[in-house]
PDB file of C-alpha atoms in Angstrom:
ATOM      1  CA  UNK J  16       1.337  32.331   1.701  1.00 69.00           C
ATOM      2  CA  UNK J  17      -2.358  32.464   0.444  1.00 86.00           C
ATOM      3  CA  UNK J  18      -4.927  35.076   0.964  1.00 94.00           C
ATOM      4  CA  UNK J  19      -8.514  35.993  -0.887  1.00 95.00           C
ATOM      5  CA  UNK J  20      -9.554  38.950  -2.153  1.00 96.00           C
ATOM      6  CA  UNK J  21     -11.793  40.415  -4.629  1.00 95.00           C
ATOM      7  CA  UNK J  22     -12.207  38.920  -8.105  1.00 92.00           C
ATOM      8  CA  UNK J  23     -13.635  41.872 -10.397  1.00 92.00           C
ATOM      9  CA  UNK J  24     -14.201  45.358 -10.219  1.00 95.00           C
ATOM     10  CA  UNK J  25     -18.096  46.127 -10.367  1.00 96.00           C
ATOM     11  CA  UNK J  26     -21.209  48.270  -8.557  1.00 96.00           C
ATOM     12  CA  UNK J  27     -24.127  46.826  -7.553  1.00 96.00           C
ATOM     13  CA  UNK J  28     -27.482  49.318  -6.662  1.00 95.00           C
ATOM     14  CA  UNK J  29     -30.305  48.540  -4.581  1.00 95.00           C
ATOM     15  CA  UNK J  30     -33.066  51.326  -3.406  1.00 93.00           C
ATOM     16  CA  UNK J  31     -34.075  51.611   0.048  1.00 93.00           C
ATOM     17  CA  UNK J  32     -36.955  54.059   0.916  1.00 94.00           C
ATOM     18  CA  UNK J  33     -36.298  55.935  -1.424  1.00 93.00           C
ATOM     19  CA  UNK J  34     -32.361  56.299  -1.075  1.00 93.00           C
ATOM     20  CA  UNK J  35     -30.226  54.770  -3.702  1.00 97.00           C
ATOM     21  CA  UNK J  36     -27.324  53.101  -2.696  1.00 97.00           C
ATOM     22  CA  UNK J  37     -24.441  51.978  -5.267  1.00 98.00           C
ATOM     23  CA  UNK J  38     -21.936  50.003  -3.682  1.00 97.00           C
ATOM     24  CA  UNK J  39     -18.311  49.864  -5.811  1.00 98.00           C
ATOM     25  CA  UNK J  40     -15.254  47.183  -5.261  1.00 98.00           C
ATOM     26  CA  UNK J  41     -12.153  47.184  -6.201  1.00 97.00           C
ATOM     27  CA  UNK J  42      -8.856  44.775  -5.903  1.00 96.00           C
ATOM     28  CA  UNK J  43      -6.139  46.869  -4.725  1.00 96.00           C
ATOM     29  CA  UNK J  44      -2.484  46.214  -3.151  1.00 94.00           C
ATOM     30  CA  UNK J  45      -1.970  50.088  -1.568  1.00 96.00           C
ATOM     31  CA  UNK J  46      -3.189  52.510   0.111  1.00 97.00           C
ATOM     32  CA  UNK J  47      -2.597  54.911  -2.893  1.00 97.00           C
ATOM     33  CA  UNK J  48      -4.364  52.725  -5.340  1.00 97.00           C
ATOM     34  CA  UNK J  49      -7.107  52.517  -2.676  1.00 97.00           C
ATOM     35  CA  UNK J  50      -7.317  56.520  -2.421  1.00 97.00           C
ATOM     36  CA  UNK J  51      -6.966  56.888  -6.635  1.00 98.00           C
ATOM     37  CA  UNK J  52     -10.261  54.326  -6.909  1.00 98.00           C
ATOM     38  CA  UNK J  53     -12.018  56.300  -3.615  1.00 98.00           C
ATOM     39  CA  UNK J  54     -11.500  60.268  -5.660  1.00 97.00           C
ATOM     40  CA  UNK J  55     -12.800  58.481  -8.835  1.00 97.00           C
ATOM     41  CA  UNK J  56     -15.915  57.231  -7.573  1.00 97.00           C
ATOM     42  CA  UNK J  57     -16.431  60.862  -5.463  1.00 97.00           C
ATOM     43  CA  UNK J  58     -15.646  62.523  -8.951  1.00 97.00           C
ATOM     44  CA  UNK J  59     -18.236  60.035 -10.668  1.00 97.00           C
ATOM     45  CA  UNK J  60     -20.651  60.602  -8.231  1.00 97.00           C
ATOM     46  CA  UNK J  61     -20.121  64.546  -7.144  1.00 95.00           C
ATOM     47  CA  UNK J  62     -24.282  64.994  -6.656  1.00 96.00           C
ATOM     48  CA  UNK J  63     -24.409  62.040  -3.876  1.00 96.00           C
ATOM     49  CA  UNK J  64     -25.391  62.587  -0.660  1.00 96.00           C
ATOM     50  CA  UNK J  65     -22.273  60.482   0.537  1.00 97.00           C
ATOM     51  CA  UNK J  66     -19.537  58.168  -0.442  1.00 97.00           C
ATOM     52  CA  UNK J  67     -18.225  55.776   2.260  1.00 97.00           C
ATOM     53  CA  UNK J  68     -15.577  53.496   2.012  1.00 98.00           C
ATOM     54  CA  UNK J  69     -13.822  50.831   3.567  1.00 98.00           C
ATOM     55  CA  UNK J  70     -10.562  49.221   2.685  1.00 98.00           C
ATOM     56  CA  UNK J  71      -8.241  46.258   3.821  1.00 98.00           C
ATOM     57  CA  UNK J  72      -4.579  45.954   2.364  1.00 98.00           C
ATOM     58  CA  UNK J  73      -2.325  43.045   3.064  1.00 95.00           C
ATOM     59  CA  UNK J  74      -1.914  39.361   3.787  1.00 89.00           C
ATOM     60  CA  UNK J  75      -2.133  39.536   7.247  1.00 91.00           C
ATOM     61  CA  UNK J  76      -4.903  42.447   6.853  1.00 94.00           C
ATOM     62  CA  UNK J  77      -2.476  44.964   8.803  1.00 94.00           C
ATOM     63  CA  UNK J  78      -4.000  48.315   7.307  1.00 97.00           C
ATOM     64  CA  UNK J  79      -7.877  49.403   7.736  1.00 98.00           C
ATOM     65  CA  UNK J  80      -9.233  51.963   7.111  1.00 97.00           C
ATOM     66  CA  UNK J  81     -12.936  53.960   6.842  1.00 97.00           C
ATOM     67  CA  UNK J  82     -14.200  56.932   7.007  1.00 96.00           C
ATOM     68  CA  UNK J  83     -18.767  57.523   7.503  1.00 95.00           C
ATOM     69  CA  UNK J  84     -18.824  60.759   5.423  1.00 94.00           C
ATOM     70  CA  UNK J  85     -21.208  62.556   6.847  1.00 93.00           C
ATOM     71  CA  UNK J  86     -23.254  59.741   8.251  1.00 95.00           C
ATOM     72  CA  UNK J  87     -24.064  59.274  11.606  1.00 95.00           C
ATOM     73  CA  UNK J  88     -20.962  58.183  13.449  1.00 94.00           C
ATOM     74  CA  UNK J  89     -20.617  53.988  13.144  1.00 94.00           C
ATOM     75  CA  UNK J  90     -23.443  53.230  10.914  1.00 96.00           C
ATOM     76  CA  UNK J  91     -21.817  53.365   7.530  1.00 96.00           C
ATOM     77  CA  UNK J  92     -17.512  52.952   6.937  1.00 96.00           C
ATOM     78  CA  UNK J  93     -17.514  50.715  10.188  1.00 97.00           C
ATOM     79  CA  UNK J  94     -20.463  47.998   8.875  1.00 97.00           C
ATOM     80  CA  UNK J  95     -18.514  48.480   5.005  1.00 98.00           C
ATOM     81  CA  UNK J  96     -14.968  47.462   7.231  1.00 98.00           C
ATOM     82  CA  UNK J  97     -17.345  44.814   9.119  1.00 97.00           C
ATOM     83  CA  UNK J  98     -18.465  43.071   5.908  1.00 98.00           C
ATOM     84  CA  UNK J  99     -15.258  43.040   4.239  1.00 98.00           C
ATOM     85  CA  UNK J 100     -13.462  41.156   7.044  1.00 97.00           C
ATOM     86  CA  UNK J 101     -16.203  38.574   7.839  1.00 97.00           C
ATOM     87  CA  UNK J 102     -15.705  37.440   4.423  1.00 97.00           C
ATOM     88  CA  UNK J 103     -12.374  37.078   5.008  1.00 96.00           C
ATOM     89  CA  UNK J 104     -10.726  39.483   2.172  1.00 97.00           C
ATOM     90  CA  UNK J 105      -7.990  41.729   1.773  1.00 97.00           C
ATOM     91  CA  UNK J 106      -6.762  43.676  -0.422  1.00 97.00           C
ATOM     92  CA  UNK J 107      -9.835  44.972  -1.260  1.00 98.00           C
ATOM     93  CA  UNK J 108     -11.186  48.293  -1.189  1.00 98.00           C
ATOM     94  CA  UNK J 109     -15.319  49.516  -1.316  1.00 98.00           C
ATOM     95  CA  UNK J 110     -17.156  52.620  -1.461  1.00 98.00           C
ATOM     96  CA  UNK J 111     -20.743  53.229  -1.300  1.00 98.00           C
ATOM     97  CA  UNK J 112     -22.788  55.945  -2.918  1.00 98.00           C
ATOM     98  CA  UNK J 113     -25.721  57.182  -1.094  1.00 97.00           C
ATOM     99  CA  UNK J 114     -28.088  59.574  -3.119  1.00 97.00           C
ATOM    100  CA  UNK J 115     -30.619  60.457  -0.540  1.00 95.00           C
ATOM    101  CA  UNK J 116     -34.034  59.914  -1.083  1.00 91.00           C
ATOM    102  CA  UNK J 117     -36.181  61.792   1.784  1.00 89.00           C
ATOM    103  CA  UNK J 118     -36.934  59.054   4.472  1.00 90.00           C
ATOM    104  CA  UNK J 119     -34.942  58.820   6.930  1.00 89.00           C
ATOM    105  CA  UNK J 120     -33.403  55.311   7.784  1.00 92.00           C
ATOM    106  CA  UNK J 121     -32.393  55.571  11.186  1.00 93.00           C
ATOM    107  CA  UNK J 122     -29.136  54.479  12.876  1.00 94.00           C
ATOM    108  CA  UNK J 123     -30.315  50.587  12.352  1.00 95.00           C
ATOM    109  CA  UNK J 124     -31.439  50.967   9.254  1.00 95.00           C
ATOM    110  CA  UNK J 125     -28.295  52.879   7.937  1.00 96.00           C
ATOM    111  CA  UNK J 126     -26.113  50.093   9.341  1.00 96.00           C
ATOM    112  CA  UNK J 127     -28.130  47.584   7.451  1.00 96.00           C
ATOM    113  CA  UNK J 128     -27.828  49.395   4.210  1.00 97.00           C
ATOM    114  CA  UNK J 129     -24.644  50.086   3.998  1.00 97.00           C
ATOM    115  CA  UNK J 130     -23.679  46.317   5.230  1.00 97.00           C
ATOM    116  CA  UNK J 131     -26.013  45.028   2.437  1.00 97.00           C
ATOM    117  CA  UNK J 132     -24.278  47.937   0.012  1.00 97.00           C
ATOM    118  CA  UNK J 133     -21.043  46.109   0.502  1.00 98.00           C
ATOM    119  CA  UNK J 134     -21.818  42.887   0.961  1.00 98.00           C
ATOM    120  CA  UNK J 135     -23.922  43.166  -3.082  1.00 97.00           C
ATOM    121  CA  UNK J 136     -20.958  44.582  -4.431  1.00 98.00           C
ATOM    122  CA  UNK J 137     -18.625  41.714  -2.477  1.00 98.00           C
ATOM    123  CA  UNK J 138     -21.114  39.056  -4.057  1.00 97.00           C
ATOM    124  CA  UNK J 139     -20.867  40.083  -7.324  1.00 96.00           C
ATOM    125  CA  UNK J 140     -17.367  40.866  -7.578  1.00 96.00           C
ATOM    126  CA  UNK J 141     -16.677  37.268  -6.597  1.00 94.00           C
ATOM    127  CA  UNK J 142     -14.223  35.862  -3.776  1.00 94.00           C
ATOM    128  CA  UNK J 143     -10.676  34.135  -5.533  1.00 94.00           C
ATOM    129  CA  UNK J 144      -7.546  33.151  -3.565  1.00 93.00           C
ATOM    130  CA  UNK J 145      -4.553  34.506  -4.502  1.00 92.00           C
ATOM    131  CA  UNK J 146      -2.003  31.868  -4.022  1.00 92.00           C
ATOM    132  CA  UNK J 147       2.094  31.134  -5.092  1.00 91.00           C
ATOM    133  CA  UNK J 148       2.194  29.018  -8.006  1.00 93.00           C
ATOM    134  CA  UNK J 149       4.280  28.411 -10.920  1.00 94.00           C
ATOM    135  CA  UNK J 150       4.176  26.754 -14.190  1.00 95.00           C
ATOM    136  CA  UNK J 151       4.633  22.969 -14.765  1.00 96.00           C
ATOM    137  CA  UNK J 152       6.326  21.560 -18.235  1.00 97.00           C
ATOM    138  CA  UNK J 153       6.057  18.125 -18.533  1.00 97.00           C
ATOM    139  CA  UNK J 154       7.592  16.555 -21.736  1.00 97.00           C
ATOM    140  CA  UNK J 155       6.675  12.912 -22.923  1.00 96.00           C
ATOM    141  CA  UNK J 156       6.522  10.620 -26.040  1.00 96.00           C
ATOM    142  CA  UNK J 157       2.926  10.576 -27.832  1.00 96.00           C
ATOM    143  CA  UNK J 158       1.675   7.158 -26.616  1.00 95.00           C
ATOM    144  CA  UNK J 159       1.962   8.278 -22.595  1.00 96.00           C
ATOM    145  CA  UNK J 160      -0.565  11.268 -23.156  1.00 96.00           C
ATOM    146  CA  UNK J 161      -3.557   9.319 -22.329  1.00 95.00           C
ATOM    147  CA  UNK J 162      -2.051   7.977 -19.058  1.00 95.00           C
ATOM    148  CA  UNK J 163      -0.981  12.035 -17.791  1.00 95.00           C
ATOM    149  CA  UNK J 164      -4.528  13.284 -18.878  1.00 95.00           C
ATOM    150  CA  UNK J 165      -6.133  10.402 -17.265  1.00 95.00           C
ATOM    151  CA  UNK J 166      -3.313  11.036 -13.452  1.00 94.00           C
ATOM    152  CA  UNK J 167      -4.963  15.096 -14.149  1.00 94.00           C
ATOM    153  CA  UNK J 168      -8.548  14.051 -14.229  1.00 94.00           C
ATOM    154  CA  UNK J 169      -8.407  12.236 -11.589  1.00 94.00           C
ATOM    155  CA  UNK J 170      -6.698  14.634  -9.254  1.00 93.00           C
ATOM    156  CA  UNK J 171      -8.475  17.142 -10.638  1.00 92.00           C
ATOM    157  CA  UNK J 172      -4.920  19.162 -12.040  1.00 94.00           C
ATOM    158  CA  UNK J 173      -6.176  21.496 -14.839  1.00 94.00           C
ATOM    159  CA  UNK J 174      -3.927  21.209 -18.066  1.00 94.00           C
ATOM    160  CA  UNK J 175      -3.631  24.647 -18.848  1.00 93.00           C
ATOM    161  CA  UNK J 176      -1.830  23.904 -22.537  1.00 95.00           C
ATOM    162  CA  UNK J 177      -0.483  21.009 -24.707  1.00 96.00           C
ATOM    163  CA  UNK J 178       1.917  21.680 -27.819  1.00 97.00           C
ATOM    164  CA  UNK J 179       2.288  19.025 -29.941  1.00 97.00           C
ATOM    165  CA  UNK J 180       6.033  18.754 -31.389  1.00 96.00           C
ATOM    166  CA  UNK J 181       8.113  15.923 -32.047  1.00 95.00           C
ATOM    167  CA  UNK J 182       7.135  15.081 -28.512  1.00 96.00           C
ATOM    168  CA  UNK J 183       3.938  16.304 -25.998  1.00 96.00           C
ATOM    169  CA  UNK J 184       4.632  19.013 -23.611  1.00 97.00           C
ATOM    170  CA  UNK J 185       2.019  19.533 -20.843  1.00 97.00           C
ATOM    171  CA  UNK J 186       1.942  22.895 -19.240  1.00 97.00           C
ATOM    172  CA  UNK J 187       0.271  22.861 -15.528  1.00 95.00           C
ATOM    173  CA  UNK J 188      -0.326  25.830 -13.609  1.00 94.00           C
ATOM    174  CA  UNK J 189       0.184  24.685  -9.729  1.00 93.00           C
ATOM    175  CA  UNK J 190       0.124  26.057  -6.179  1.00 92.00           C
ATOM    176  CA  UNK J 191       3.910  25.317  -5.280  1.00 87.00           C
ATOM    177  CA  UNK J 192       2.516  22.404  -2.026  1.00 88.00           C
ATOM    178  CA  UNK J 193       0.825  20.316  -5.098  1.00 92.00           C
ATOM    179  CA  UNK J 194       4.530  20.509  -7.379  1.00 93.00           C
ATOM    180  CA  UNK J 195       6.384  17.511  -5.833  1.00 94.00           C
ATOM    181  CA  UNK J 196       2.687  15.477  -5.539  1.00 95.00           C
ATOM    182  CA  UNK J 197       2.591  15.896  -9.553  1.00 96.00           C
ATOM    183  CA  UNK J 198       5.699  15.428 -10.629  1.00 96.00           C
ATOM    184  CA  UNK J 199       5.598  12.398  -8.416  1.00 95.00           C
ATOM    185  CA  UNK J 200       2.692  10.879 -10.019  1.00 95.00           C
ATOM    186  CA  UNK J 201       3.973  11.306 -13.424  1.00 96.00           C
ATOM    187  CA  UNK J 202       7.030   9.604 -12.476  1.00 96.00           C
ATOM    188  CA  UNK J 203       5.043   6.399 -11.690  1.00 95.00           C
ATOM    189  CA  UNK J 204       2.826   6.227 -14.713  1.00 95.00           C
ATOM    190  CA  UNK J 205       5.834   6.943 -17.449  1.00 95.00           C
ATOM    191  CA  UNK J 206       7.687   4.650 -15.841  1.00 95.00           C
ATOM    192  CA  UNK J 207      10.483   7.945 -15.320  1.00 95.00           C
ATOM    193  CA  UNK J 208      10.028   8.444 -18.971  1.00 95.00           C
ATOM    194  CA  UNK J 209       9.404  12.078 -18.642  1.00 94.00           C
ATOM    195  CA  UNK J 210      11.403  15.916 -18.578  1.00 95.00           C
ATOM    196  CA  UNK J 211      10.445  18.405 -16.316  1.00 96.00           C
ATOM    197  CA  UNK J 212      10.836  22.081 -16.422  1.00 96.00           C
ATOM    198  CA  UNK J 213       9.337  25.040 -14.272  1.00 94.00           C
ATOM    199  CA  UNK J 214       8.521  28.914 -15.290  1.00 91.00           C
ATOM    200  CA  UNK J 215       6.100  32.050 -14.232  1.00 89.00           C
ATOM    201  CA  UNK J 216       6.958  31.616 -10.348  1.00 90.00           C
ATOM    202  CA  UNK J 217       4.439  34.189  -8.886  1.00 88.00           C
ATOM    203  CA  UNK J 218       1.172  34.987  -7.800  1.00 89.00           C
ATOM    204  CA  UNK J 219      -1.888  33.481  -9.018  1.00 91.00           C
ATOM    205  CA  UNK J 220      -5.624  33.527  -8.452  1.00 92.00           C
ATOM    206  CA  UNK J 221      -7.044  30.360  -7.908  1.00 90.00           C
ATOM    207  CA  UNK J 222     -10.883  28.939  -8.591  1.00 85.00           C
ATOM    208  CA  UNK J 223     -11.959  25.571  -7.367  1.00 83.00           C
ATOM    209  CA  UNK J 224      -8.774  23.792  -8.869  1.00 83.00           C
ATOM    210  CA  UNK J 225      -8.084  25.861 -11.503  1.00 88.00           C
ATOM    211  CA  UNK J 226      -4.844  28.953 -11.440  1.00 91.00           C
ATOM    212  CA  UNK J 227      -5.323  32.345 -13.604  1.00 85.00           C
ATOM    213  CA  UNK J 228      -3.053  34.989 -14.047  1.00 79.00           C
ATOM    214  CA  UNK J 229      -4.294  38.247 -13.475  1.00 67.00           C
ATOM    215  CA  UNK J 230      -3.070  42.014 -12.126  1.00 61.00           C
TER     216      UNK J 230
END
């Protein structure tokens, strides 16, 4: 099973009417990590006039929670909650630091800032999917290198590593669906002259056509 989630952990400020608004993101995978990132940014930020979060853990996006701090009731943690699941993410918790500034916003106007808070911090955290995967050894004579780099360029399967021994062994990070479709396709251009072995089953984050480990 695949779900996204948040890429990096970063704050993004805007001002509006005077008010300064930091919004924070995070990657997290429970509700205590969640709570340990939400005291931290409270701690950083002691002097703000608020700190609202929002956060979504797991794959199916069963836990939510929010919390306005102080704000008028709806117009802060519910548009944070609001942006985090129209893009989809999980896993994924935000706060956003208010330091008031004298003008009022209004409930419309809070709403929008605190959506726009979230949504910065979303943006420049960046969006990955976090997808099962493992590692893909392939193991060939010298003069059929050209042939497997040629089948990966084509199907756009990054080689992650070569090492050059007596022999060439290509290392392939892959989602698990894609395994059989490569090792296939090897098959047919060496002619079966090729060894396959598999490691690092797990989770990995995945951009365009390209798996990462991460946290």
């Amino acid at each position: 099973m695949s779900y996204f989630t948040i890429k990096d952990e970063v704050s993004s400020k805007f001002e509006e009417k005077k008010s300064i608004f930091i919004g924070h993101i995070k990657r997290i995978y429970a509700e205590k990590e969640a709570k340990a990132f939400i005291d931290k940014i409270k701690s950083e930020h002691s002097q703000a006039t608020h700190n609202v979060y929002a956060y979504v853990i797991g794959e199916n996006m069963g836990i939510q929670r929010y919390t306005d701090d102080g704000e008028p009731q709806g117009t802060a943690g519910v548009p944070i909650l609001d942006v985090i699941k129209k893009n989809n993410i999980t896993n994924t918790v935000v706060v956003v630091t208010r330091y008031f500034g004298g003008v009022l916003l209004g409930k419309g106007g809070l709403v929008r800032a605190y959506s726009k808070g979230a949504a910065l911090a979303i943006k420049d955290g960046g969006i990955v999917e976090r997808v099962e995967g493992q590692a893909l050894h392939i193991n060939i004579e010298y003069d059929l290198l050209g042939k497997i780099q040629y089948v990966c360029s084509q199907n756009s399967w990054y080689i992650e590593d070569t090492i050059y021994t007596d022999r060439v062994e290509i290392i392939i990070l892959c989602t698990n669906n894609i395994m059989e479709m490569i090792k296939n396709e090897v098959i047919q251009v060496t002619s079966g002259k090729c060894d396959f072995t598999k490691d690092r089953y797990g989770y990995y984050f995945k951009i365009e056509n390209r798996l990462f480990q991460g946290e």
